[in-house]
Amino acid sequence: MKTISENRCFGGVQGVYTHPSAATGTDMTFGLFLPAEAENGAVPVLWYLSGLTCTHENAMVKSGAQRWAAEQGIALVFPDTSPRGEGVANDSAFDLGQGAGFYVNATQDPWALNFQMWDYVTEELPRLLFNAFPLEEGAQAITGHSMGGHGALTIAMSFPGRFASVSAFAPICEPTRSDWGRKQFTAYLGSDETLWAGHDSTHLMRRFGFDGPMLIDQGTSDQFLDLLRPEALAAAMTERRQGGIVRMQKGYDHSYFFVSTFMEDHVDFHAQALRG
């Protein structure tokens, strides 16, 4: 692992690091904010998964999350959204290929060689982080935006007991019935739709639910609202009688202006869950 940068931030340190990944077969970059408390021992950690076209940097720079995480003594992890580099498969469309890993393990050519983002985010990167930094493995929460909200929800429901809480900003809620999902799942996973269900938060909610608190914020003026399908997840939560909060925020769109507006709420929400 190599240090790209480390900057003092709200009494803690915002770092950017790169490392060779066995899962993706490429070098991967991530951001990690450590609050001041990490100088004296392990701290809880909040994962933030970013959306389409993003790198590790977007939320790290635009969300304002460090301020609120510093107040709560929580670390923040900002993974990249896909493998990158020369020789890594790509597509001319913004919603497929580099920057659009969808947090799945691809099985189809040409994506299967490098696009193993599920294993990277759920197995490889956690091992690296908990071995190299003062983080509490037993005190994790997860959030994300758009494609990253999809990833946060599906990962949280697929690993019972790992995360104390889950939240999402404008998540892709039913990708198996949306062009943001069907296109990518066909490319990455093939045409057998039975293999897609494990990466659909509405399906997972109906089947498993989540064993902790949930918070979802969605803007009513989101330009991608028809692709996100929050009503499907809300209906599944109601059918299952899942504890959780779904908020439709009047007038907000899909941008980081929306994310940063409600970031304090989400960090405080996770801090309360992480404290037990």
PDB file of C-alpha atoms in Angstrom:
ATOM      1  CA  MET A   1       0.000   0.000   0.000  1.00  0.00           C
ATOM      2  CA  LYS A   2       1.267   3.470  -0.904  1.00  0.00           C
ATOM      3  CA  THR A   3       0.288   6.809   0.575  1.00  0.00           C
ATOM      4  CA  ILE A   4      -0.802   9.292  -2.089  1.00  0.00           C
ATOM      5  CA  SER A   5      -1.643  12.121   0.308  1.00  0.00           C
ATOM      6  CA  GLU A   6      -2.488  12.854   3.939  1.00  0.00           C
ATOM      7  CA  ASN A   7      -4.049  16.136   5.026  1.00  0.00           C
ATOM      8  CA  ARG A   8      -5.064  17.429   8.431  1.00  0.00           C
ATOM      9  CA  CYS A   9      -8.862  17.671   8.488  1.00  0.00           C
ATOM     10  CA  PHE A  10     -11.170  18.621  11.392  1.00  0.00           C
ATOM     11  CA  GLY A  11      -8.558  17.476  13.886  1.00  0.00           C
ATOM     12  CA  GLY A  12      -8.064  14.156  12.119  1.00  0.00           C
ATOM     13  CA  VAL A  13      -6.400  13.048   8.891  1.00  0.00           C
ATOM     14  CA  GLN A  14      -7.866  12.626   5.414  1.00  0.00           C
ATOM     15  CA  GLY A  15      -5.697  10.165   3.530  1.00  0.00           C
ATOM     16  CA  VAL A  16      -5.652   8.763   0.023  1.00  0.00           C
ATOM     17  CA  TYR A  17      -3.966   5.415  -0.578  1.00  0.00           C
ATOM     18  CA  THR A  18      -3.386   2.990  -3.432  1.00  0.00           C
ATOM     19  CA  HIS A  19      -2.680  -0.724  -3.379  1.00  0.00           C
ATOM     20  CA  PRO A  20      -2.488  -3.705  -5.731  1.00  0.00           C
ATOM     21  CA  SER A  21      -5.761  -5.635  -5.680  1.00  0.00           C
ATOM     22  CA  ALA A  22      -5.937  -9.382  -6.119  1.00  0.00           C
ATOM     23  CA  ALA A  23      -9.708  -9.127  -6.654  1.00  0.00           C
ATOM     24  CA  THR A  24      -9.565  -6.710  -9.588  1.00  0.00           C
ATOM     25  CA  GLY A  25      -6.060  -7.407 -10.851  1.00  0.00           C
ATOM     26  CA  THR A  26      -5.376  -3.663 -10.867  1.00  0.00           C
ATOM     27  CA  ASP A  27      -4.147  -0.969  -8.538  1.00  0.00           C
ATOM     28  CA  MET A  28      -7.057   0.428  -6.525  1.00  0.00           C
ATOM     29  CA  THR A  29      -7.326   3.777  -4.769  1.00  0.00           C
ATOM     30  CA  PHE A  30      -9.375   4.639  -1.686  1.00  0.00           C
ATOM     31  CA  GLY A  31      -9.829   7.533   0.692  1.00  0.00           C
ATOM     32  CA  LEU A  32      -9.845   7.135   4.484  1.00  0.00           C
ATOM     33  CA  PHE A  33     -10.690   9.782   7.057  1.00  0.00           C
ATOM     34  CA  LEU A  34      -9.464   9.045  10.575  1.00  0.00           C
ATOM     35  CA  PRO A  35     -10.792  11.264  13.380  1.00  0.00           C
ATOM     36  CA  ALA A  36      -8.554  12.515  16.188  1.00  0.00           C
ATOM     37  CA  GLU A  37      -9.676   9.622  18.414  1.00  0.00           C
ATOM     38  CA  ALA A  38      -7.846   7.180  16.131  1.00  0.00           C
ATOM     39  CA  GLU A  39      -4.551   8.447  17.570  1.00  0.00           C
ATOM     40  CA  ASN A  40      -5.457   6.686  20.830  1.00  0.00           C
ATOM     41  CA  GLY A  41      -7.166   3.521  19.636  1.00  0.00           C
ATOM     42  CA  ALA A  42      -9.548   1.869  17.202  1.00  0.00           C
ATOM     43  CA  VAL A  43     -12.634   3.807  16.072  1.00  0.00           C
ATOM     44  CA  PRO A  44     -15.955   2.846  14.437  1.00  0.00           C
ATOM     45  CA  VAL A  45     -16.092   3.050  10.649  1.00  0.00           C
ATOM     46  CA  LEU A  46     -18.694   4.266   8.158  1.00  0.00           C
ATOM     47  CA  TRP A  47     -18.355   3.030   4.571  1.00  0.00           C
ATOM     48  CA  TYR A  48     -19.446   5.422   1.814  1.00  0.00           C
ATOM     49  CA  LEU A  49     -20.046   3.889  -1.634  1.00  0.00           C
ATOM     50  CA  SER A  50     -20.183   6.358  -4.507  1.00  0.00           C
ATOM     51  CA  GLY A  51     -22.324   6.460  -7.640  1.00  0.00           C
ATOM     52  CA  LEU A  52     -21.966   6.338 -11.405  1.00  0.00           C
ATOM     53  CA  THR A  53     -18.962   8.176 -12.910  1.00  0.00           C
ATOM     54  CA  CYS A  54     -17.466   8.787  -9.457  1.00  0.00           C
ATOM     55  CA  THR A  55     -14.073   7.873  -8.040  1.00  0.00           C
ATOM     56  CA  HIS A  56     -13.005   7.731  -4.378  1.00  0.00           C
ATOM     57  CA  GLU A  57     -12.669  11.523  -4.552  1.00  0.00           C
ATOM     58  CA  ASN A  58     -16.202  12.791  -5.188  1.00  0.00           C
ATOM     59  CA  ALA A  59     -17.741  12.194  -1.770  1.00  0.00           C
ATOM     60  CA  MET A  60     -14.416  12.811  -0.046  1.00  0.00           C
ATOM     61  CA  VAL A  61     -14.339  16.353  -1.471  1.00  0.00           C
ATOM     62  CA  LYS A  62     -18.029  17.270  -1.926  1.00  0.00           C
ATOM     63  CA  SER A  63     -20.093  15.613   0.813  1.00  0.00           C
ATOM     64  CA  GLY A  64     -18.797  17.445   3.883  1.00  0.00           C
ATOM     65  CA  ALA A  65     -18.892  14.155   5.761  1.00  0.00           C
ATOM     66  CA  GLN A  66     -15.573  14.644   7.573  1.00  0.00           C
ATOM     67  CA  ARG A  67     -16.918  17.488   9.704  1.00  0.00           C
ATOM     68  CA  TRP A  68     -19.718  15.384  11.101  1.00  0.00           C
ATOM     69  CA  ALA A  69     -17.614  12.212  11.388  1.00  0.00           C
ATOM     70  CA  ALA A  70     -15.005  14.148  13.372  1.00  0.00           C
ATOM     71  CA  GLU A  71     -17.676  15.319  15.811  1.00  0.00           C
ATOM     72  CA  GLN A  72     -18.796  11.709  16.308  1.00  0.00           C
ATOM     73  CA  GLY A  73     -15.316  10.115  16.361  1.00  0.00           C
ATOM     74  CA  ILE A  74     -16.065   7.934  13.313  1.00  0.00           C
ATOM     75  CA  ALA A  75     -13.763   6.938  10.446  1.00  0.00           C
ATOM     76  CA  LEU A  76     -14.944   7.227   6.831  1.00  0.00           C
ATOM     77  CA  VAL A  77     -13.935   4.926   3.981  1.00  0.00           C
ATOM     78  CA  PHE A  78     -14.330   6.079   0.368  1.00  0.00           C
ATOM     79  CA  PRO A  79     -13.633   3.189  -2.072  1.00  0.00           C
ATOM     80  CA  ASP A  80     -13.444   3.654  -5.828  1.00  0.00           C
ATOM     81  CA  THR A  81     -16.413   2.549  -7.938  1.00  0.00           C
ATOM     82  CA  SER A  82     -14.575   0.264 -10.377  1.00  0.00           C
ATOM     83  CA  PRO A  83     -11.181  -0.992 -11.507  1.00  0.00           C
ATOM     84  CA  ARG A  84      -9.294   1.400 -13.759  1.00  0.00           C
ATOM     85  CA  GLY A  85      -6.213   1.559 -15.913  1.00  0.00           C
ATOM     86  CA  GLU A  86      -4.764   0.571 -19.242  1.00  0.00           C
ATOM     87  CA  GLY A  87      -6.145  -2.736 -20.449  1.00  0.00           C
ATOM     88  CA  VAL A  88      -9.244  -2.585 -18.201  1.00  0.00           C
ATOM     89  CA  ALA A  89     -12.459  -3.022 -20.192  1.00  0.00           C
ATOM     90  CA  ASN A  90     -14.523   0.092 -20.716  1.00  0.00           C
ATOM     91  CA  ASP A  91     -17.520   1.390 -22.657  1.00  0.00           C
ATOM     92  CA  SER A  92     -18.340   4.724 -24.270  1.00  0.00           C
ATOM     93  CA  ALA A  93     -21.505   5.017 -22.147  1.00  0.00           C
ATOM     94  CA  PHE A  94     -21.142   6.679 -18.735  1.00  0.00           C
ATOM     95  CA  ASP A  95     -23.183   3.966 -17.012  1.00  0.00           C
ATOM     96  CA  LEU A  96     -21.120   0.925 -18.001  1.00  0.00           C
ATOM     97  CA  GLY A  97     -17.463   0.056 -17.498  1.00  0.00           C
ATOM     98  CA  GLN A  98     -14.960   2.195 -15.638  1.00  0.00           C
ATOM     99  CA  GLY A  99     -16.764   4.288 -13.041  1.00  0.00           C
ATOM    100  CA  ALA A 100     -19.780   1.973 -13.167  1.00  0.00           C
ATOM    101  CA  GLY A 101     -18.850  -1.269 -11.425  1.00  0.00           C
ATOM    102  CA  PHE A 102     -22.295  -1.637  -9.765  1.00  0.00           C
ATOM    103  CA  TYR A 103     -20.670  -3.510  -6.849  1.00  0.00           C
ATOM    104  CA  VAL A 104     -21.034  -6.936  -8.455  1.00  0.00           C
ATOM    105  CA  ASN A 105     -18.646  -9.718  -9.479  1.00  0.00           C
ATOM    106  CA  ALA A 106     -18.813  -9.837 -13.268  1.00  0.00           C
ATOM    107  CA  THR A 107     -18.964 -13.262 -14.883  1.00  0.00           C
ATOM    108  CA  GLN A 108     -19.134 -12.204 -18.553  1.00  0.00           C
ATOM    109  CA  ASP A 109     -16.375 -11.170 -20.958  1.00  0.00           C
ATOM    110  CA  PRO A 110     -14.734  -8.699 -21.188  1.00  0.00           C
ATOM    111  CA  TRP A 111     -15.702  -7.598 -17.679  1.00  0.00           C
ATOM    112  CA  ALA A 112     -14.977 -10.727 -15.633  1.00  0.00           C
ATOM    113  CA  LEU A 113     -11.205 -10.262 -15.664  1.00  0.00           C
ATOM    114  CA  ASN A 114     -11.235  -7.091 -13.549  1.00  0.00           C
ATOM    115  CA  PHE A 115     -14.763  -6.160 -12.479  1.00  0.00           C
ATOM    116  CA  GLN A 116     -14.916  -8.058  -9.177  1.00  0.00           C
ATOM    117  CA  MET A 117     -16.141  -5.153  -7.104  1.00  0.00           C
ATOM    118  CA  TRP A 118     -18.322  -7.204  -4.728  1.00  0.00           C
ATOM    119  CA  ASP A 119     -15.309  -9.196  -3.536  1.00  0.00           C
ATOM    120  CA  TYR A 120     -13.174  -6.073  -3.434  1.00  0.00           C
ATOM    121  CA  VAL A 121     -15.557  -4.052  -1.247  1.00  0.00           C
ATOM    122  CA  THR A 122     -16.805  -6.873   0.985  1.00  0.00           C
ATOM    123  CA  GLU A 123     -13.628  -8.938   1.431  1.00  0.00           C
ATOM    124  CA  GLU A 124     -10.331  -7.556   0.182  1.00  0.00           C
ATOM    125  CA  LEU A 125     -10.533  -3.890   1.159  1.00  0.00           C
ATOM    126  CA  PRO A 126     -11.913  -4.625   4.652  1.00  0.00           C
ATOM    127  CA  ARG A 127      -9.018  -7.040   5.320  1.00  0.00           C
ATOM    128  CA  LEU A 128      -6.509  -4.414   4.265  1.00  0.00           C
ATOM    129  CA  LEU A 129      -8.135  -1.648   6.307  1.00  0.00           C
ATOM    130  CA  PHE A 130      -8.531  -3.566   9.542  1.00  0.00           C
ATOM    131  CA  ASN A 131      -4.954  -4.813   9.344  1.00  0.00           C
ATOM    132  CA  ALA A 132      -3.413  -1.439   8.527  1.00  0.00           C
ATOM    133  CA  PHE A 133      -5.476   1.175  10.409  1.00  0.00           C
ATOM    134  CA  PRO A 134      -7.015   1.616  13.891  1.00  0.00           C
ATOM    135  CA  LEU A 135     -10.578   0.626  12.967  1.00  0.00           C
ATOM    136  CA  GLU A 136     -13.111  -1.406  14.949  1.00  0.00           C
ATOM    137  CA  GLU A 137     -14.129  -4.405  12.839  1.00  0.00           C
ATOM    138  CA  GLY A 138     -17.108  -4.965  15.121  1.00  0.00           C
ATOM    139  CA  ALA A 139     -18.405  -1.406  14.695  1.00  0.00           C
ATOM    140  CA  GLN A 140     -19.251  -0.849  11.030  1.00  0.00           C
ATOM    141  CA  ALA A 141     -22.029   1.023   9.219  1.00  0.00           C
ATOM    142  CA  ILE A 142     -22.559   1.636   5.513  1.00  0.00           C
ATOM    143  CA  THR A 143     -24.084   4.288   3.267  1.00  0.00           C
ATOM    144  CA  GLY A 144     -23.905   5.382  -0.358  1.00  0.00           C
ATOM    145  CA  HIS A 145     -25.347   7.512  -3.137  1.00  0.00           C
ATOM    146  CA  SER A 146     -27.222   6.353  -6.253  1.00  0.00           C
ATOM    147  CA  MET A 147     -25.330   3.293  -7.575  1.00  0.00           C
ATOM    148  CA  GLY A 148     -23.495   3.388  -4.246  1.00  0.00           C
ATOM    149  CA  GLY A 149     -26.792   3.444  -2.377  1.00  0.00           C
ATOM    150  CA  HIS A 150     -27.701   0.294  -4.305  1.00  0.00           C
ATOM    151  CA  GLY A 151     -24.382  -1.210  -3.231  1.00  0.00           C
ATOM    152  CA  ALA A 152     -24.788  -0.187   0.407  1.00  0.00           C
ATOM    153  CA  LEU A 153     -28.280  -1.671   0.682  1.00  0.00           C
ATOM    154  CA  THR A 154     -27.484  -4.952  -1.071  1.00  0.00           C
ATOM    155  CA  ILE A 155     -24.254  -5.475   0.861  1.00  0.00           C
ATOM    156  CA  ALA A 156     -25.886  -4.666   4.204  1.00  0.00           C
ATOM    157  CA  MET A 157     -28.693  -7.164   3.636  1.00  0.00           C
ATOM    158  CA  SER A 158     -26.281  -9.833   2.360  1.00  0.00           C
ATOM    159  CA  PHE A 159     -24.018  -9.783   5.432  1.00  0.00           C
ATOM    160  CA  PRO A 160     -26.284 -10.067   8.488  1.00  0.00           C
ATOM    161  CA  GLY A 161     -24.624  -8.793  11.632  1.00  0.00           C
ATOM    162  CA  ARG A 162     -21.745  -6.991   9.915  1.00  0.00           C
ATOM    163  CA  PHE A 163     -23.280  -3.517   9.821  1.00  0.00           C
ATOM    164  CA  ALA A 164     -24.986  -1.783  12.721  1.00  0.00           C
ATOM    165  CA  SER A 165     -26.975   0.421  10.335  1.00  0.00           C
ATOM    166  CA  VAL A 166     -27.472   1.225   6.661  1.00  0.00           C
ATOM    167  CA  SER A 167     -28.515   4.385   4.865  1.00  0.00           C
ATOM    168  CA  ALA A 168     -28.661   5.646   1.303  1.00  0.00           C
ATOM    169  CA  PHE A 169     -29.014   8.833  -0.705  1.00  0.00           C
ATOM    170  CA  ALA A 170     -31.190   8.386  -3.819  1.00  0.00           C
ATOM    171  CA  PRO A 171     -30.354   4.676  -4.205  1.00  0.00           C
ATOM    172  CA  ILE A 172     -31.120   2.543  -7.242  1.00  0.00           C
ATOM    173  CA  CYS A 173     -33.783   0.510  -5.459  1.00  0.00           C
ATOM    174  CA  GLU A 174     -34.975  -2.029  -8.025  1.00  0.00           C
ATOM    175  CA  PRO A 175     -32.265  -2.468 -10.669  1.00  0.00           C
ATOM    176  CA  THR A 176     -33.801  -5.624 -12.087  1.00  0.00           C
ATOM    177  CA  ARG A 177     -36.710  -3.467 -13.329  1.00  0.00           C
ATOM    178  CA  SER A 178     -34.757  -0.352 -14.302  1.00  0.00           C
ATOM    179  CA  ASP A 179     -32.509   0.617 -17.185  1.00  0.00           C
ATOM    180  CA  TRP A 180     -29.993   1.391 -14.428  1.00  0.00           C
ATOM    181  CA  GLY A 181     -29.576  -2.257 -13.632  1.00  0.00           C
ATOM    182  CA  ARG A 182     -30.913  -4.375 -16.447  1.00  0.00           C
ATOM    183  CA  LYS A 183     -28.332  -2.999 -18.872  1.00  0.00           C
ATOM    184  CA  GLN A 184     -25.430  -3.488 -16.475  1.00  0.00           C
ATOM    185  CA  PHE A 185     -26.555  -6.842 -15.070  1.00  0.00           C
ATOM    186  CA  THR A 186     -26.922  -8.226 -18.592  1.00  0.00           C
ATOM    187  CA  ALA A 187     -23.411  -7.056 -19.445  1.00  0.00           C
ATOM    188  CA  TYR A 188     -21.747  -8.125 -16.206  1.00  0.00           C
ATOM    189  CA  LEU A 189     -23.792 -11.162 -15.113  1.00  0.00           C
ATOM    190  CA  GLY A 190     -25.406 -12.472 -18.308  1.00  0.00           C
ATOM    191  CA  SER A 191     -28.991 -12.836 -19.435  1.00  0.00           C
ATOM    192  CA  ASP A 192     -30.139 -15.273 -16.693  1.00  0.00           C
ATOM    193  CA  GLU A 193     -32.223 -12.917 -14.560  1.00  0.00           C
ATOM    194  CA  THR A 194     -32.344 -15.357 -11.652  1.00  0.00           C
ATOM    195  CA  LEU A 195     -28.701 -14.437 -11.037  1.00  0.00           C
ATOM    196  CA  TRP A 196     -29.569 -10.764 -10.653  1.00  0.00           C
ATOM    197  CA  ALA A 197     -31.817 -11.033  -7.600  1.00  0.00           C
ATOM    198  CA  GLY A 198     -28.982 -10.989  -5.071  1.00  0.00           C
ATOM    199  CA  HIS A 199     -28.109  -7.483  -6.251  1.00  0.00           C
ATOM    200  CA  ASP A 200     -31.589  -5.981  -6.029  1.00  0.00           C
ATOM    201  CA  SER A 201     -32.381  -4.306  -2.706  1.00  0.00           C
ATOM    202  CA  THR A 202     -36.152  -4.569  -3.181  1.00  0.00           C
ATOM    203  CA  HIS A 203     -35.880  -8.332  -3.735  1.00  0.00           C
ATOM    204  CA  LEU A 204     -33.492  -8.695  -0.780  1.00  0.00           C
ATOM    205  CA  MET A 205     -35.820  -6.674   1.431  1.00  0.00           C
ATOM    206  CA  ARG A 206     -38.714  -8.996   0.658  1.00  0.00           C
ATOM    207  CA  ARG A 207     -36.563 -12.073   1.251  1.00  0.00           C
ATOM    208  CA  PHE A 208     -34.292 -11.120   4.136  1.00  0.00           C
ATOM    209  CA  GLY A 209     -34.773  -7.560   5.357  1.00  0.00           C
ATOM    210  CA  PHE A 210     -32.118  -5.852   7.454  1.00  0.00           C
ATOM    211  CA  ASP A 211     -31.420  -6.514  11.117  1.00  0.00           C
ATOM    212  CA  GLY A 212     -30.859  -2.884  12.089  1.00  0.00           C
ATOM    213  CA  PRO A 213     -32.020   0.680  11.489  1.00  0.00           C
ATOM    214  CA  MET A 214     -32.358   2.032   7.934  1.00  0.00           C
ATOM    215  CA  LEU A 215     -32.529   5.594   6.596  1.00  0.00           C
ATOM    216  CA  ILE A 216     -33.182   6.547   2.966  1.00  0.00           C
ATOM    217  CA  ASP A 217     -33.361  10.076   1.584  1.00  0.00           C
ATOM    218  CA  GLN A 218     -34.692  10.773  -1.890  1.00  0.00           C
ATOM    219  CA  GLY A 219     -35.197  14.136  -3.607  1.00  0.00           C
ATOM    220  CA  THR A 220     -38.582  14.747  -5.201  1.00  0.00           C
ATOM    221  CA  SER A 221     -36.957  16.708  -8.055  1.00  0.00           C
ATOM    222  CA  ASP A 222     -34.380  14.035  -8.804  1.00  0.00           C
ATOM    223  CA  GLN A 223     -33.925  13.930 -12.565  1.00  0.00           C
ATOM    224  CA  PHE A 224     -33.376  10.159 -12.393  1.00  0.00           C
ATOM    225  CA  LEU A 225     -36.325   9.341 -10.127  1.00  0.00           C
ATOM    226  CA  ASP A 226     -38.001   6.958 -12.583  1.00  0.00           C
ATOM    227  CA  LEU A 227     -34.769   4.937 -12.807  1.00  0.00           C
ATOM    228  CA  LEU A 228     -34.292   4.779  -9.032  1.00  0.00           C
ATOM    229  CA  ARG A 229     -37.753   3.385  -8.123  1.00  0.00           C
ATOM    230  CA  PRO A 230     -37.794   4.261  -4.388  1.00  0.00           C
ATOM    231  CA  GLU A 231     -41.488   3.389  -4.231  1.00  0.00           C
ATOM    232  CA  ALA A 232     -40.638  -0.274  -4.862  1.00  0.00           C
ATOM    233  CA  LEU A 233     -38.294  -0.489  -1.885  1.00  0.00           C
ATOM    234  CA  ALA A 234     -40.707   1.456   0.331  1.00  0.00           C
ATOM    235  CA  ALA A 235     -43.478  -1.009  -0.572  1.00  0.00           C
ATOM    236  CA  ALA A 236     -41.212  -3.976   0.191  1.00  0.00           C
ATOM    237  CA  MET A 237     -40.301  -2.457   3.557  1.00  0.00           C
ATOM    238  CA  THR A 238     -43.982  -2.008   4.349  1.00  0.00           C
ATOM    239  CA  GLU A 239     -44.814  -5.577   3.294  1.00  0.00           C
ATOM    240  CA  ARG A 240     -42.063  -6.932   5.504  1.00  0.00           C
ATOM    241  CA  ARG A 241     -42.804  -4.450   8.300  1.00  0.00           C
ATOM    242  CA  GLN A 242     -39.157  -3.488   8.231  1.00  0.00           C
ATOM    243  CA  GLY A 243     -38.132  -0.794  10.659  1.00  0.00           C
ATOM    244  CA  GLY A 244     -36.757   2.182   8.801  1.00  0.00           C
ATOM    245  CA  ILE A 245     -37.254   5.710   7.540  1.00  0.00           C
ATOM    246  CA  VAL A 246     -37.804   6.733   3.904  1.00  0.00           C
ATOM    247  CA  ARG A 247     -37.878  10.505   3.413  1.00  0.00           C
ATOM    248  CA  MET A 248     -38.932  12.258   0.216  1.00  0.00           C
ATOM    249  CA  GLN A 249     -37.112  15.598   0.347  1.00  0.00           C
ATOM    250  CA  LYS A 250     -39.129  18.243  -1.498  1.00  0.00           C
ATOM    251  CA  GLY A 251     -37.318  20.023  -4.332  1.00  0.00           C
ATOM    252  CA  TYR A 252     -33.957  18.232  -4.051  1.00  0.00           C
ATOM    253  CA  ASP A 253     -32.245  16.660  -7.052  1.00  0.00           C
ATOM    254  CA  HIS A 254     -29.598  13.959  -7.506  1.00  0.00           C
ATOM    255  CA  SER A 255     -26.530  16.116  -6.920  1.00  0.00           C
ATOM    256  CA  TYR A 256     -24.017  16.450  -4.108  1.00  0.00           C
ATOM    257  CA  PHE A 257     -25.863  19.601  -3.045  1.00  0.00           C
ATOM    258  CA  PHE A 258     -28.588  17.147  -1.969  1.00  0.00           C
ATOM    259  CA  VAL A 259     -26.129  14.698  -0.395  1.00  0.00           C
ATOM    260  CA  SER A 260     -24.255  17.358   1.572  1.00  0.00           C
ATOM    261  CA  THR A 261     -27.510  18.876   2.855  1.00  0.00           C
ATOM    262  CA  PHE A 262     -28.488  15.672   4.649  1.00  0.00           C
ATOM    263  CA  MET A 263     -25.047  14.230   5.410  1.00  0.00           C
ATOM    264  CA  GLU A 264     -25.125  15.396   9.035  1.00  0.00           C
ATOM    265  CA  ASP A 265     -28.383  13.497   9.557  1.00  0.00           C
ATOM    266  CA  HIS A 266     -26.887  10.320   8.132  1.00  0.00           C
ATOM    267  CA  VAL A 267     -23.646  10.466  10.107  1.00  0.00           C
ATOM    268  CA  ASP A 268     -25.573  11.127  13.335  1.00  0.00           C
ATOM    269  CA  PHE A 269     -27.947   8.278  12.482  1.00  0.00           C
ATOM    270  CA  HIS A 270     -25.044   5.853  12.089  1.00  0.00           C
ATOM    271  CA  ALA A 271     -23.231   7.178  15.174  1.00  0.00           C
ATOM    272  CA  GLN A 272     -26.266   6.394  17.298  1.00  0.00           C
ATOM    273  CA  ALA A 273     -26.440   2.840  15.929  1.00  0.00           C
ATOM    274  CA  LEU A 274     -22.676   2.276  16.308  1.00  0.00           C
ATOM    275  CA  ARG A 275     -22.883   3.227  19.980  1.00  0.00           C
ATOM    276  CA  GLY A 276     -25.248   0.329  20.504  1.00  0.00           C
TER     277      GLY A 276
END
